[in-house]
Amino acid sequence: MLITFHSQASANITMFGDVAKQLIHMMGYCENIPGIIDVDDVPQALLNLQTQLAEAEKRDVAQQAEAEAEEDPWEEKEPQISMTTRARPLIEMLESAIADEVVVMWESDS
């Protein structure tokens, strides 16, 4: 499933459903599809997301250090993309929505 975020302040953003739902939850919203963040609530959603991403980043660093100590140096592994990297377009959308005082919505692209 794909989820698309919409705002009049920026272009649409489409993400895989599992990642989008995690980010929605980090913003402090239930993962119901469709959903909306009212104009007055966008700043708090951005703050919640940034706070949750910072905490997740700390956990990821600790887990990665633990995993590197146990891994086989000759084994090929796929690079991991952090939630902070995945969230960057949404953060920019939220910042633009705050500046333009508009809502942010999301819906399923099934």
Short mmCIF file of N, CA and C in Angstrom, two decimals, residues 57-110:
data_model
loop_
_atom_site.label_atom_id
_atom_site.label_comp_id
_atom_site.label_asym_id
_atom_site.label_seq_id
_atom_site.Cartn_x
_atom_site.Cartn_y
_atom_site.Cartn_z
N GLU A 57 16.81 7.87 16.29
CA GLU A 57 18.19 7.93 15.80
C GLU A 57 19.16 7.44 16.87
N LYS A 58 18.93 7.82 18.12
CA LYS A 58 19.79 7.36 19.22
C LYS A 58 19.72 5.84 19.36
N ARG A 59 18.50 5.30 19.29
CA ARG A 59 18.34 3.84 19.39
C ARG A 59 19.02 3.14 18.22
N ASP A 60 18.87 3.70 17.02
CA ASP A 60 19.47 3.09 15.83
C ASP A 60 20.99 3.06 15.91
N VAL A 61 21.58 4.13 16.42
CA VAL A 61 23.04 4.19 16.55
C VAL A 61 23.52 3.10 17.51
N ALA A 62 22.82 2.94 18.62
CA ALA A 62 23.21 1.92 19.59
C ALA A 62 23.05 0.52 19.01
N GLN A 63 21.95 0.28 18.31
CA GLN A 63 21.72 -1.03 17.71
C GLN A 63 22.72 -1.32 16.60
N GLN A 64 23.07 -0.31 15.83
CA GLN A 64 24.02 -0.50 14.74
C GLN A 64 25.40 -0.84 15.28
N ALA A 65 25.82 -0.19 16.35
CA ALA A 65 27.11 -0.48 16.95
C ALA A 65 27.15 -1.92 17.47
N GLU A 66 26.05 -2.35 18.05
CA GLU A 66 25.94 -3.72 18.55
C GLU A 66 26.01 -4.73 17.41
N ALA A 67 25.30 -4.43 16.32
CA ALA A 67 25.26 -5.34 15.18
C ALA A 67 26.61 -5.42 14.48
N GLU A 68 27.31 -4.29 14.39
CA GLU A 68 28.61 -4.28 13.72
C GLU A 68 29.63 -5.12 14.46
N ALA A 69 29.51 -5.20 15.76
CA ALA A 69 30.44 -6.00 16.55
C ALA A 69 30.26 -7.49 16.28
N GLU A 70 29.07 -7.89 15.85
CA GLU A 70 28.78 -9.30 15.64
C GLU A 70 28.78 -9.74 14.18
N GLU A 71 28.90 -8.81 13.24
CA GLU A 71 28.72 -9.17 11.83
C GLU A 71 29.98 -9.71 11.18
N ASP A 72 29.76 -10.44 10.12
CA ASP A 72 30.83 -11.00 9.31
C ASP A 72 31.32 -9.92 8.35
N PRO A 73 32.60 -9.56 8.39
CA PRO A 73 33.09 -8.47 7.54
C PRO A 73 33.04 -8.79 6.04
N TRP A 74 32.90 -10.06 5.67
CA TRP A 74 32.89 -10.44 4.27
C TRP A 74 31.48 -10.55 3.71
N GLU A 75 30.51 -10.46 4.56
CA GLU A 75 29.12 -10.58 4.13
C GLU A 75 28.63 -9.26 3.54
N GLU A 76 28.04 -9.35 2.35
CA GLU A 76 27.47 -8.14 1.75
C GLU A 76 26.15 -7.84 2.44
N LYS A 77 25.96 -6.55 2.72
CA LYS A 77 24.71 -6.18 3.36
C LYS A 77 24.13 -4.95 2.66
N GLU A 78 22.83 -4.87 2.73
CA GLU A 78 22.11 -3.76 2.11
C GLU A 78 22.21 -2.54 3.03
N PRO A 79 22.46 -1.35 2.46
CA PRO A 79 22.55 -0.17 3.33
C PRO A 79 21.20 0.16 3.95
N GLN A 80 21.23 0.59 5.19
CA GLN A 80 20.01 0.95 5.90
C GLN A 80 19.72 2.44 5.69
N ILE A 81 18.46 2.75 5.46
CA ILE A 81 18.03 4.14 5.30
C ILE A 81 17.32 4.53 6.58
N SER A 82 17.81 5.56 7.24
CA SER A 82 17.25 5.95 8.53
C SER A 82 15.87 6.58 8.37
N MET A 83 15.10 6.54 9.44
CA MET A 83 13.79 7.18 9.42
C MET A 83 13.93 8.69 9.25
N THR A 84 15.00 9.26 9.75
CA THR A 84 15.23 10.70 9.58
C THR A 84 15.36 11.04 8.10
N THR A 85 16.07 10.22 7.36
CA THR A 85 16.21 10.43 5.92
C THR A 85 14.86 10.25 5.22
N ARG A 86 14.14 9.23 5.60
CA ARG A 86 12.83 8.97 5.00
C ARG A 86 11.84 10.09 5.32
N ALA A 87 11.99 10.70 6.49
CA ALA A 87 11.05 11.74 6.95
C ALA A 87 11.34 13.12 6.38
N ARG A 88 12.51 13.33 5.80
CA ARG A 88 12.92 14.66 5.34
C ARG A 88 11.86 15.34 4.45
N PRO A 89 11.30 14.69 3.43
CA PRO A 89 10.28 15.36 2.61
C PRO A 89 9.04 15.76 3.42
N LEU A 90 8.64 14.92 4.36
CA LEU A 90 7.47 15.23 5.19
C LEU A 90 7.78 16.41 6.12
N ILE A 91 8.98 16.44 6.68
CA ILE A 91 9.38 17.57 7.52
C ILE A 91 9.31 18.87 6.73
N GLU A 92 9.82 18.84 5.51
CA GLU A 92 9.78 20.03 4.66
C GLU A 92 8.35 20.44 4.33
N MET A 93 7.47 19.44 4.12
CA MET A 93 6.06 19.74 3.86
C MET A 93 5.43 20.41 5.08
N LEU A 94 5.70 19.88 6.27
CA LEU A 94 5.15 20.45 7.49
C LEU A 94 5.65 21.88 7.70
N GLU A 95 6.92 22.12 7.44
CA GLU A 95 7.48 23.47 7.58
C GLU A 95 6.81 24.44 6.61
N SER A 96 6.59 23.99 5.39
CA SER A 96 5.90 24.83 4.40
C SER A 96 4.45 25.06 4.79
N ALA A 97 3.80 24.05 5.33
CA ALA A 97 2.41 24.18 5.76
C ALA A 97 2.29 25.18 6.91
N ILE A 98 3.27 25.19 7.79
CA ILE A 98 3.28 26.18 8.88
C ILE A 98 3.42 27.58 8.31
N ALA A 99 4.36 27.75 7.39
CA ALA A 99 4.61 29.07 6.79
C ALA A 99 3.38 29.58 6.04
N ASP A 100 2.69 28.69 5.33
CA ASP A 100 1.54 29.09 4.52
C ASP A 100 0.21 28.96 5.26
N GLU A 101 0.27 28.44 6.49
CA GLU A 101 -0.92 28.24 7.32
C GLU A 101 -2.00 27.43 6.60
N VAL A 102 -1.61 26.21 6.20
CA VAL A 102 -2.53 25.29 5.54
C VAL A 102 -2.49 23.93 6.24
N VAL A 103 -3.46 23.09 5.94
CA VAL A 103 -3.54 21.75 6.53
C VAL A 103 -2.63 20.78 5.79
N VAL A 104 -2.38 19.66 6.43
CA VAL A 104 -1.67 18.54 5.81
C VAL A 104 -2.60 17.33 5.90
N MET A 105 -2.78 16.65 4.79
CA MET A 105 -3.67 15.48 4.73
C MET A 105 -2.91 14.29 4.18
N TRP A 106 -3.45 13.11 4.43
CA TRP A 106 -2.91 11.90 3.81
C TRP A 106 -4.04 10.95 3.47
N GLU A 107 -3.78 10.14 2.43
CA GLU A 107 -4.75 9.17 1.99
C GLU A 107 -4.04 7.99 1.34
N SER A 108 -4.74 6.90 1.21
CA SER A 108 -4.21 5.70 0.61
C SER A 108 -4.31 5.77 -0.90
N ASP A 109 -3.28 5.25 -1.57
CA ASP A 109 -3.28 5.15 -3.04
C ASP A 109 -3.42 3.68 -3.42
N SER A 110 -4.52 3.08 -3.08
CA SER A 110 -4.66 1.66 -3.35
C SER A 110 -5.32 1.38 -4.66
#
